[in-house]
XYZ file of C-alpha atoms in Angstrom:
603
model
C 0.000 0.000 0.000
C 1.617 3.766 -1.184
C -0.115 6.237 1.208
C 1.120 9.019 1.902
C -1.042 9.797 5.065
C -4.567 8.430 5.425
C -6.602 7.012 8.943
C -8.454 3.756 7.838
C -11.032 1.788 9.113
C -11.468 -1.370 6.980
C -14.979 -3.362 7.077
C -13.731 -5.890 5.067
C -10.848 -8.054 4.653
C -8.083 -6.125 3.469
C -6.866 -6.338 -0.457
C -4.103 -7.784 -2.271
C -2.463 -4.562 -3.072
C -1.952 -4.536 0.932
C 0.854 -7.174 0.257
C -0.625 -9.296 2.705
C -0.410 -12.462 3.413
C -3.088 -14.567 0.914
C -3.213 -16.987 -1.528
C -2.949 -14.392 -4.548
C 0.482 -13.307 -3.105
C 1.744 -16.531 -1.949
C 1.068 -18.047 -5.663
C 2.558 -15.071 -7.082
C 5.454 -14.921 -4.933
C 6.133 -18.821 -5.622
C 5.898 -17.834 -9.293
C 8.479 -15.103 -9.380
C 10.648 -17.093 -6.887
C 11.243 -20.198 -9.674
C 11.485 -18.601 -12.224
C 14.257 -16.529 -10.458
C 15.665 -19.755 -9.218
C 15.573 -21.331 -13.055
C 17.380 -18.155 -14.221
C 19.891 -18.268 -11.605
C 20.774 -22.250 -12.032
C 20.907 -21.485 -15.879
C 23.261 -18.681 -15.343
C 25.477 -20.711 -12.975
C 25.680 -23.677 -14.739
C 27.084 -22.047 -17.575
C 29.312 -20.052 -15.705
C 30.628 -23.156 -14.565
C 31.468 -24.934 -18.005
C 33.734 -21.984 -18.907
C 35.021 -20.157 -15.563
C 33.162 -18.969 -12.289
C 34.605 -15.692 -12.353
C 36.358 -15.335 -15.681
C 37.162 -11.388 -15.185
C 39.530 -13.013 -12.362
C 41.232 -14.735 -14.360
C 41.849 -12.617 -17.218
C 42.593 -9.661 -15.224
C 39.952 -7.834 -17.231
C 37.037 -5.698 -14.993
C 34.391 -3.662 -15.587
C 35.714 0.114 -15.393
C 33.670 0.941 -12.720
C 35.165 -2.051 -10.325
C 39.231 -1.628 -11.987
C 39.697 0.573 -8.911
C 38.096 -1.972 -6.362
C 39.431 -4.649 -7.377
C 43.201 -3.672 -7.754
C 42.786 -3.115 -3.953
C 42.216 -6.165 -3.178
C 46.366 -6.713 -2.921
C 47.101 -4.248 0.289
C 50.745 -3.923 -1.590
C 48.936 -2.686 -4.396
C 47.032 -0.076 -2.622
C 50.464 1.042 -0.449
C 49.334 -0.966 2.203
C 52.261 -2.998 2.933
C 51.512 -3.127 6.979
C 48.384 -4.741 5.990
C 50.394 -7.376 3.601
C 52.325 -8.572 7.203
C 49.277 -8.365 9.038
C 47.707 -10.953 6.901
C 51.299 -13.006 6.911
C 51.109 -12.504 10.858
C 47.605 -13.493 11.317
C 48.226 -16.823 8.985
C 51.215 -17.827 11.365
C 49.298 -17.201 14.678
C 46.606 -19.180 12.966
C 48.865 -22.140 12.801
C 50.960 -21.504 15.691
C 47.490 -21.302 17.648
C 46.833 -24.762 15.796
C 49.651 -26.338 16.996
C 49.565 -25.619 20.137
C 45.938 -27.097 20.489
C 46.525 -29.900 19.111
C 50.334 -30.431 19.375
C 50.575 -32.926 16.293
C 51.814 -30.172 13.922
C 55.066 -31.223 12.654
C 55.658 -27.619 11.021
C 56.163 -25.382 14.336
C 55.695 -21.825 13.280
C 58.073 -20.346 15.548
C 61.830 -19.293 15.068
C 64.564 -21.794 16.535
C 65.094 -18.913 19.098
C 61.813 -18.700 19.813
C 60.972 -17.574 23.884
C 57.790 -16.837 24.977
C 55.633 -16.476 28.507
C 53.913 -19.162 29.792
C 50.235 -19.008 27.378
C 48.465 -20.397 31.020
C 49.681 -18.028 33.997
C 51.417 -20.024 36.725
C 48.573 -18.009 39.010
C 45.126 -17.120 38.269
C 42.788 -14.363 40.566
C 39.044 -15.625 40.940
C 37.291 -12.770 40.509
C 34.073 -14.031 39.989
C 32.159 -16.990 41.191
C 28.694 -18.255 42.030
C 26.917 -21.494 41.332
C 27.051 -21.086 37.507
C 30.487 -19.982 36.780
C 33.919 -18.945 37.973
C 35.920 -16.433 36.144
C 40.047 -16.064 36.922
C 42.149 -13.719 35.641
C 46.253 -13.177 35.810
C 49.065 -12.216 34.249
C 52.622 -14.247 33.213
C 55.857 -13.325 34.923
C 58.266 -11.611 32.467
C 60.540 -15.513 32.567
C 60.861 -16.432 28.883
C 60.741 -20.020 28.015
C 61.245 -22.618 25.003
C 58.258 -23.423 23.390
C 57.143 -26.533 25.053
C 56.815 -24.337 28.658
C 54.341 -21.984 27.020
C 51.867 -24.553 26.136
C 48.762 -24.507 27.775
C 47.476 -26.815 30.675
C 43.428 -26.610 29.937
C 41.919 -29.220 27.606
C 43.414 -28.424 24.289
C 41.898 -30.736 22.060
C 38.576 -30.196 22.929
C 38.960 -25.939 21.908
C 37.993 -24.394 18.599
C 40.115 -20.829 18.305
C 39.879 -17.604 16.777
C 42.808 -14.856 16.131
C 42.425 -11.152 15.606
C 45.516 -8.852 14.903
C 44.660 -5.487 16.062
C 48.148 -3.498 15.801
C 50.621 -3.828 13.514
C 54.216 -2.501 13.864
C 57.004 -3.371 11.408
C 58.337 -6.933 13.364
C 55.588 -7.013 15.416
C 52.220 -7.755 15.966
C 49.146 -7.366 19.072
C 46.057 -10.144 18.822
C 43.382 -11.375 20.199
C 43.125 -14.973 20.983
C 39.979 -17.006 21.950
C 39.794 -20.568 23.082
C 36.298 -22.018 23.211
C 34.938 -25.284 23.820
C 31.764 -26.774 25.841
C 31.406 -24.981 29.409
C 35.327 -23.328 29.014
C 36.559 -20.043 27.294
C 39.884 -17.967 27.103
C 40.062 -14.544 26.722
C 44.081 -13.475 25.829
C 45.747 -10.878 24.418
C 49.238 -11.167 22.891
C 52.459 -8.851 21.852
C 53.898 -11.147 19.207
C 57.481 -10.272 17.716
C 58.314 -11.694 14.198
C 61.492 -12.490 12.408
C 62.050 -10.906 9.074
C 62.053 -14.004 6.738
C 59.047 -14.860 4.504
C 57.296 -15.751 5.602
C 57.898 -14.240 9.034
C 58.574 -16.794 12.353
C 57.313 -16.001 15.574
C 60.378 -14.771 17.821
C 58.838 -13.710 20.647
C 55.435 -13.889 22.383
C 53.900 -12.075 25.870
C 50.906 -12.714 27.600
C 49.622 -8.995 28.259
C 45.957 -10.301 29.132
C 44.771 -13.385 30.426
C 40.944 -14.444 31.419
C 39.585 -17.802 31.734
C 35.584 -18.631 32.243
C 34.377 -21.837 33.338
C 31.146 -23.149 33.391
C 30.447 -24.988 37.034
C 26.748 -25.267 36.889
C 23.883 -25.352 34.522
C 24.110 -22.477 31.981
C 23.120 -19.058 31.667
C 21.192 -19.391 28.587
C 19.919 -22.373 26.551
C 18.773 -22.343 22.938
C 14.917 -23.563 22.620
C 14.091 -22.356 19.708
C 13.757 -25.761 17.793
C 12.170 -26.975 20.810
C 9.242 -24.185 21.075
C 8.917 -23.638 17.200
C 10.537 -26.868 15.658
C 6.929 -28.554 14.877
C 5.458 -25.281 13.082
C 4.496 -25.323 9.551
C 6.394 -21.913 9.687
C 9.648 -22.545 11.075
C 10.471 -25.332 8.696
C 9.871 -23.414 5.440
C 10.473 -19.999 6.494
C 12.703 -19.535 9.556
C 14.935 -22.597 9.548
C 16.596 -20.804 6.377
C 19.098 -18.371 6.435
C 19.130 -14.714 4.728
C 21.788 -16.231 2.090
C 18.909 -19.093 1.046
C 15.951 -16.321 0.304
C 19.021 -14.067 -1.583
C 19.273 -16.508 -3.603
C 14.915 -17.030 -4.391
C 13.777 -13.931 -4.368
C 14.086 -10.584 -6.456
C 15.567 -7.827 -4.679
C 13.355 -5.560 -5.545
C 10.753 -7.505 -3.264
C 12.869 -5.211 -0.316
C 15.470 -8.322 0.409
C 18.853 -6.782 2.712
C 21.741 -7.796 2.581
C 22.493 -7.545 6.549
C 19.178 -9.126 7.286
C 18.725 -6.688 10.418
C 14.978 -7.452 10.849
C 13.429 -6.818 14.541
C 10.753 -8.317 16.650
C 8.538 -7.848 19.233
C 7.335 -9.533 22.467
C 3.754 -9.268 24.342
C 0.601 -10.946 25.188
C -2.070 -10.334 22.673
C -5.012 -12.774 23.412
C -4.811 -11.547 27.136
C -4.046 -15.605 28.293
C -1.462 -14.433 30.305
C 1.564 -15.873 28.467
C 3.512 -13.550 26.132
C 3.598 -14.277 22.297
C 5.838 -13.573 19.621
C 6.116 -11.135 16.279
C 8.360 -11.600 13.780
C 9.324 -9.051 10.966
C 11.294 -9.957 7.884
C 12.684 -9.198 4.434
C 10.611 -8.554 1.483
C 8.781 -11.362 -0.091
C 8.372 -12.825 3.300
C 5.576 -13.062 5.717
C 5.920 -11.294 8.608
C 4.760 -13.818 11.775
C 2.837 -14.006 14.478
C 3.279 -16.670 17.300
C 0.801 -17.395 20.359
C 1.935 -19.234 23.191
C 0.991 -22.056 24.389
C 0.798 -22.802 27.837
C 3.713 -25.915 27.834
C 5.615 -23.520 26.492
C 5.285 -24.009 22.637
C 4.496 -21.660 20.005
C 1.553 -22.106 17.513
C 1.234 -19.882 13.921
C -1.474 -17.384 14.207
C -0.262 -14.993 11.375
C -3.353 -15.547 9.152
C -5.810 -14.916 11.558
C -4.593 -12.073 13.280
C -4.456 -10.228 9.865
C -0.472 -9.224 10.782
C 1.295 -11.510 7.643
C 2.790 -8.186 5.860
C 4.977 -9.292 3.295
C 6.942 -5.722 2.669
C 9.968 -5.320 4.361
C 9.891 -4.956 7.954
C 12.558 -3.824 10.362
C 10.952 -3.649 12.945
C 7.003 -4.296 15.682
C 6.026 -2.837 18.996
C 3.376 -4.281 21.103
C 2.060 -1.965 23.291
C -1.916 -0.376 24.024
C -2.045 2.868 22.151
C -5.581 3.483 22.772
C -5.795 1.891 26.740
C -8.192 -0.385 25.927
C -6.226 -2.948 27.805
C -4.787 -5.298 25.236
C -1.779 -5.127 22.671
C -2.028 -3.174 19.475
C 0.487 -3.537 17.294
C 3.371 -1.115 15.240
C 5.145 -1.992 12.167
C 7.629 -0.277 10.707
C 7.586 -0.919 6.679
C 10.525 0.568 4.846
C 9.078 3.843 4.172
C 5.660 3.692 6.122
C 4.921 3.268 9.669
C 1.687 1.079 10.123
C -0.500 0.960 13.300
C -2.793 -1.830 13.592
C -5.901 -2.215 16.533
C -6.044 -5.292 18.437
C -10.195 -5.597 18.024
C -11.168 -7.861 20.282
C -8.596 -8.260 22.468
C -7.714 -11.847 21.070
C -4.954 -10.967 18.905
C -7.654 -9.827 15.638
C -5.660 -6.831 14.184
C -7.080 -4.460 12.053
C -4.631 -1.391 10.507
C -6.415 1.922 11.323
C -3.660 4.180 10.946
C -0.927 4.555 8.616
C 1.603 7.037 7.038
C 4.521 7.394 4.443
C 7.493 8.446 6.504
C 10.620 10.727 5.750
C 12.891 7.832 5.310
C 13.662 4.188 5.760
C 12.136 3.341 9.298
C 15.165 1.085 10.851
C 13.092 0.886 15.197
C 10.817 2.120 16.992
C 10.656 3.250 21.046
C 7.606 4.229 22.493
C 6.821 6.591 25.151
C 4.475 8.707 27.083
C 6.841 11.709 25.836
C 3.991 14.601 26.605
C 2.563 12.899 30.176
C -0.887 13.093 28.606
C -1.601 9.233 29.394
C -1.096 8.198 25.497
C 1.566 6.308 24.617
C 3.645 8.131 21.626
C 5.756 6.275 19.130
C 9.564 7.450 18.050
C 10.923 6.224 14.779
C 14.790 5.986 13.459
C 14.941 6.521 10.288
C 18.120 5.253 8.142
C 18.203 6.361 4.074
C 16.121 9.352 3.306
C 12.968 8.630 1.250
C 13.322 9.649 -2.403
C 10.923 12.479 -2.388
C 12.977 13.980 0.392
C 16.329 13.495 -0.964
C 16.809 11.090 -4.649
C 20.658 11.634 -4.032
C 20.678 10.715 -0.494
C 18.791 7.757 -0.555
C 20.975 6.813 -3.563
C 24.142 8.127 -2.537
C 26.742 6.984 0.851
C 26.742 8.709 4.090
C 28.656 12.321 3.901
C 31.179 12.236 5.340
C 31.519 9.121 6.256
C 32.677 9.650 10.107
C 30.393 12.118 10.520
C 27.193 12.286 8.425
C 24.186 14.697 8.196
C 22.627 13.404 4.871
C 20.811 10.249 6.397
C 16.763 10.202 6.686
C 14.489 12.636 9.344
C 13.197 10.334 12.316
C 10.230 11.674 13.647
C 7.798 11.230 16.411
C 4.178 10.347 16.020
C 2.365 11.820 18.674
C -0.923 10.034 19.714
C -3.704 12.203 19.823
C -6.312 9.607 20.946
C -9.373 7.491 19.049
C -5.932 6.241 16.122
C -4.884 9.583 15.339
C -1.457 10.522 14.998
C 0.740 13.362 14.082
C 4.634 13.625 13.804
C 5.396 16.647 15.474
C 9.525 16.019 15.913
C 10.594 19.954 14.491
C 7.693 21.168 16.753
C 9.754 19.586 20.019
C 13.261 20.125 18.685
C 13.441 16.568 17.537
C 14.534 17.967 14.325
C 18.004 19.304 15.620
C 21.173 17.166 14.330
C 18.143 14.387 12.696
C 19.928 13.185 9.519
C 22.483 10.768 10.716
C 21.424 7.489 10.047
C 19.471 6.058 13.244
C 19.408 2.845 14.120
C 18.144 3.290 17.503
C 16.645 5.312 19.978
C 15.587 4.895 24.353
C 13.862 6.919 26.459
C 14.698 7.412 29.959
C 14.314 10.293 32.526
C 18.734 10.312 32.995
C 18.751 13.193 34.713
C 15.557 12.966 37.261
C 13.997 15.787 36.795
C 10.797 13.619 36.509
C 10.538 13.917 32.460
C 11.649 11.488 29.884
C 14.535 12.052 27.787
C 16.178 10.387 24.445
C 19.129 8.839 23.322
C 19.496 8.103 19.551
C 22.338 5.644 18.080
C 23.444 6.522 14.814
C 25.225 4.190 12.388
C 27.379 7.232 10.618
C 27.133 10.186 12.712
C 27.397 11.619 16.288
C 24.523 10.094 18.361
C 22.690 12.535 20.252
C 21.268 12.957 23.190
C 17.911 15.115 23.935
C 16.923 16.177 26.869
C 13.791 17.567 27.815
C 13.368 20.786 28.377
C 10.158 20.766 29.820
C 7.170 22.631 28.370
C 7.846 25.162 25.417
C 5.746 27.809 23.539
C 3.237 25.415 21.898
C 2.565 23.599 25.385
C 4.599 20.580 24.651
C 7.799 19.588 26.129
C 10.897 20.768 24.009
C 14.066 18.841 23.856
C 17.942 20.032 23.278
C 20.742 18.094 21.952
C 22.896 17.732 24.921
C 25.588 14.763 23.744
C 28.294 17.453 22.830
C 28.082 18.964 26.017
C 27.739 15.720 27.913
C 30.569 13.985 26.165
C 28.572 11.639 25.150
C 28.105 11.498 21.222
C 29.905 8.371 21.286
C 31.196 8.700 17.304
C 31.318 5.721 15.976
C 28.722 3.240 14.164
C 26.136 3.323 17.042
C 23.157 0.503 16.756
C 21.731 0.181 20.344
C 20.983 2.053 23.533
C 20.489 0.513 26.894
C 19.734 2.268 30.357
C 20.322 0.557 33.538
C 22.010 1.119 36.861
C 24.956 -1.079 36.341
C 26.634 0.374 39.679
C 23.201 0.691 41.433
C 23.667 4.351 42.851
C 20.284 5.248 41.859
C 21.418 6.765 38.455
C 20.678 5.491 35.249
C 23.850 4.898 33.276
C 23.907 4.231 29.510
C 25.543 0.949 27.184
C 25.741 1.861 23.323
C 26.625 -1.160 21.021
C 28.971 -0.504 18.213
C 31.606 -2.550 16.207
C 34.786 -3.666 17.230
C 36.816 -3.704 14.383
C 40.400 -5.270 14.778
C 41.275 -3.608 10.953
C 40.372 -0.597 11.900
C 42.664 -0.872 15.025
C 45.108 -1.849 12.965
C 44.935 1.065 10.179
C 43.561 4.338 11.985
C 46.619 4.480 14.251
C 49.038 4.252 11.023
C 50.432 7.267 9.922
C 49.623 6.973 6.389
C 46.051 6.649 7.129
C 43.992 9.920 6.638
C 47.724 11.927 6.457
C 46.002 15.110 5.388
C 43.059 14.925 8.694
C 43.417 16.875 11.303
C 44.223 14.884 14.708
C 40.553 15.008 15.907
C 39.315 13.717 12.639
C 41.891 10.825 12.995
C 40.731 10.247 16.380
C 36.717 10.221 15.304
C 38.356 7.337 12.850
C 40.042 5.834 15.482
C 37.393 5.549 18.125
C 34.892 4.191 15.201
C 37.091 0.924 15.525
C 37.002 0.901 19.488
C 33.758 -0.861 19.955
C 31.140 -0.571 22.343
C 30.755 2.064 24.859
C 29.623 2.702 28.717
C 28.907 6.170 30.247
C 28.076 6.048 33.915
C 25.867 8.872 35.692
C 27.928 11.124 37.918
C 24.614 11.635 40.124
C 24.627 15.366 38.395
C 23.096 14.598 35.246
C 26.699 14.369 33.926
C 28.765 10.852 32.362
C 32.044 9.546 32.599
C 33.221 6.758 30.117
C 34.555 3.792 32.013
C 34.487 1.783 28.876
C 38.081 0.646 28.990
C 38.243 0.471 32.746
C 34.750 -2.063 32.679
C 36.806 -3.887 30.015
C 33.107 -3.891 27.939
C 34.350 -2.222 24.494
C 35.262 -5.905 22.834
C 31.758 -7.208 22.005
C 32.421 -7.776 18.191
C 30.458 -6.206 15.958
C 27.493 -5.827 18.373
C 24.047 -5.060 16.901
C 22.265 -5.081 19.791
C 22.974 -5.041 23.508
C 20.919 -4.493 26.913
C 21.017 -4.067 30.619
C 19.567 -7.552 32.521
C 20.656 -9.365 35.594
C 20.939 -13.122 34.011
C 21.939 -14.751 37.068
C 19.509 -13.208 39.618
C 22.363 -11.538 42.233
C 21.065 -8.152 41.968
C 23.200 -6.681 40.022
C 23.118 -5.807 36.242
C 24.833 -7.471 33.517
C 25.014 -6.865 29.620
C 24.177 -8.978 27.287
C 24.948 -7.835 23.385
C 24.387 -9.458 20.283
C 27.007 -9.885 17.750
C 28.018 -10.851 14.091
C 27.592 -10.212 10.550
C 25.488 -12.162 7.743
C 28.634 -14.305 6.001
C 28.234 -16.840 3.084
C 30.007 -19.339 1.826
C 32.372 -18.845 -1.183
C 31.694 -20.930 -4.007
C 33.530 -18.818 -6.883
C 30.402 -17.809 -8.534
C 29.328 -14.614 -9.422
């Protein structure tokens, strides 16, 4: 449906041109997806008989991807640090190999090889209770041969994983994880190299060492085959990866290629138990699961009316008109949709719905105006084309620090479904084209009104505070992150509050990405050699990772990200505040990872 703006009350059952879920659509969506499928086994098969990437092999690109492609080599693109990075990281790789499984017969290191012990002689429980124990410590500066640095845990049992995060020229910093069932290693390593080629490990010290044991059942179980496994729904739909519907259905249906598609939790038959809304890509249904009460999960998409088939990024469940049940928010692409719960048994019905300014990423709701109504906040990411055809075509600019992103705005809920986005009216609309990806409201400063914190993916994140009431007798907010210290540059995709340190002040986690290339380049001198130092250091801190400001009980923060150790979550798209092992105190939990597929050669 292409509305611009329009309050609907529908009678009957809503149309194909909805995109919802129905037979019409599902046989159409079938049809396209073969015939895609045909085209694409066609096209592979004969790129098969000849080459699967002849342009490889002949050296010969298309002009636009010459440039791209010749930097592929980091010696062709002046990158030589790079070039030993990736020789480092290969050796670590198999020196990490051999010492897990000590059957090796090539030993990466140098014949005059000394090293700390991997395992210090004397580990520091820090933390214990009856689920795990966490030690810490750090190796004497003794050097030994190789066979004294070996580990003592269970080697064999361990899978690994290496990240080189600073690069000198014979020398090297990395990451090392160990992980098997119930055990994990945290280290970090100065490595020194010999100059031969390829290079041979010289010289190795144990700057960080953390080891986490499982003693008792664990934190978190997976149960998703077990609640969804026998569903009609999870076989065909969910038990598939992003990679799989790539691969079936036309982009153009809204397919992306990150796959960052939301949900939303809540009880909408009023049983009790809380059910379960999924969005997804284009071309896909959108689902809704009720709960049953062993635990289980049954389908109910088609009869709550809720199957959009658009993409979706992301659903709130929460009572807009306090009738007492669930209603439901969608956020699709460029529209924001909000659907009634009718009769309180999860029967939705979309009353009210609007085009937006760009493409709606999450949503946060909020009583933002104390009137009693719950209001709904939307990030927006690429501006829609009517507001901007370059920008929604074009990159963020500049990249560390871009203003040419889509508006978010703020629907404000006037009562009996209607809506109005009023964001410029409360100052929403200062610093609001930086590419949100995700927004929380939380009074941080006590003053017994709710403020906002917005995560952007290529821009400063901001923080508004309210301001109380303004001119036109709603509150007015201010951009206080500059002030604050606490724009947090770098590629921001969550907000959490919680009182991590319980002093009765809310402090703040923001997810971003760790990146150990990054680490590695932005400190080089060549990198950015015409920036000014503060543009470096925006570059820089982009690589960092994730970020925690605690309250100074003055409405102030101080970043104790380092100190907390809790910048290395990966490339984190989501993260919040919860205490997971019930002692009272909060602990974070943040998603990670990135969509990956495997390499097969073909185009």
């Amino acid at each position: 449906m292409n509305f611009t703006h329009c309050r609907l009350k529908f009678t009957s059952p809503i149309s194909t041109n909805d995109c919802r879920l129905d037979s019409l659509n599902i046989q159409m969506i079938r049809t396209v997806a073969a015939l895609t499928l045909l085209f694409s086994e066609v096209f592979f098969a004969q790129s098969k008989s000849t080459s699967a990437n002849p342009a490889l092999k002949e050296k010969t690109y298309n002009t636009e991807l010459t440039d791209a492609y010749n930097r592929i080599d980091p010696q062709n693109d002046g990158w030589d640090s790079e070039a030993r990075g990736e020789a480092y990281s290969s050796q670590l790789k198999d020196f990490v190999h051999y010492l897990l499984r000590n059957d090796d017969e090539t030993t990466v290191p140098a014949s005059e090889f000394k090293g700390q012990r991997i395992r210090p002689a004397t580990l520091e429980t820090i933390f214990s209770d009856s689920g795990m124990t966490v030690k810490r410590g750090n190796s004497s500066a003794e050097r030994h041969s190789l066979e004294k640095t070996l580990p003592e845990f269970p080697r064999k049992k361990l899978k690994s994983k290496v990240k080189v995060t600073k690069i000198e020229e014979s020398a090297c910093e990395a990451l090392i994880t160990f992980k098997g069932r119930g055990f994990q290693v945290n280290t970090r390593w100065r490595c020194k190299w010999s100059k031969s080629d390829p290079p041979l490990l010289s010289s190795l010290s144990v700057l960080d060492y953390e080891e986490v044991e499982q003693t008792g059942q664990p934190l978190l179980t997976d149960v998703t085959h077990s609640v969804l496994g026998s569903t009609k729904a999870y076989q065909e739909q969910l038990i598939y990866p992003a990679d799989h519907w790539r691969l079936r259905l036309p982009r153009d249906f809204g397919l992306d290629a990150a796959a960052n598609h939301g949900l939303a939790i809540g009880d909408v038959n009023g049983d009790g138990l809380e059910d379960l809304y999924l969005c997804f890509e284009g071309g896909l249904p959108n689902k809704l699961f009720l709960q049953n009460p062993d635990g289980t999960l049954r389908d109910f998409t088609r009869e709550s009316n809720t199957g959009w088939m658009d993409f979706c990024a992301a659903a709130l469940l929460v009572d807009l008109d306090n009738d007492g049940d669930k209603d439901l928010v969608v956020s699709q692409d460029f529209k924001i949709l909000f659907m009634e719960n009718l009769d309180g048994k999860g029967h939705f019905e979309l009353t009210f719905g609007s085009s937006t300014l760009s493409q709606s990423f999450s949503l946060s709701a909020a009583d933002f105006d104390l009137d009693g109504l719950l209001d709904v906040y939307i990030c927006g990411y690429n501006p829609s084309y009517s507001t901007s055809r370059a920008g929604a075509l074009g990159e963020p600019v500049p990249f560390h620090d871009a203003n040419n992103g889509g508006s978010n705005m703020l629907w404000r809920n006037h009562g009996d479904w209607n809506f109005e986005d009023v964001a410029a009216q409360v100052g929403l609309d200062q610093d609001n084209s930086r590419f949100s990806f995700a927004a929380s409201w939380e009074d941080y400063d006590q003053d017994g009104d709710l403020d906002l914190y917005v995560a952007n993916d290529f821009g400063r994140n901001c923080l508004y505070q309210n301001q109380g009431i303004g001119e036109n007798k709603l509150p007015f907010f201010r951009n206080v992150a500059p002030a604050l210290k606490v724009e947090d540059s770098s590629a921001g995709m969550s907000a959490s509050w919680g009182d991590f340190n319980r002093d009765g002040w809310m402090d703040l986690y923001v997810s971003n990405m760790f990146s150990s290339a990054g680490n590695r380049i932005t400190y080089q001198s060549q990198f950015q050699g015409k920036a000014d130092e503060k543009t470096r250091a925006t570059f820089q801190r982009m690589a960092r990772g994730n970020t925690l400001f605690a309250s100074d009980g003055k409405g102030g923060f101080s970043d104790l990200s380092l100190q907390s150790g809790t910048t290395m979550a990966r490339w984190s798209w989501g993260s919040t505040f919860a205490d997971l092992n019930n002692d009272g105190w909060l602990d974070i939990l943040a998603a990670n990872g990135f969509i990956t597929a495997e390499d097969t050669g073909d185009l």
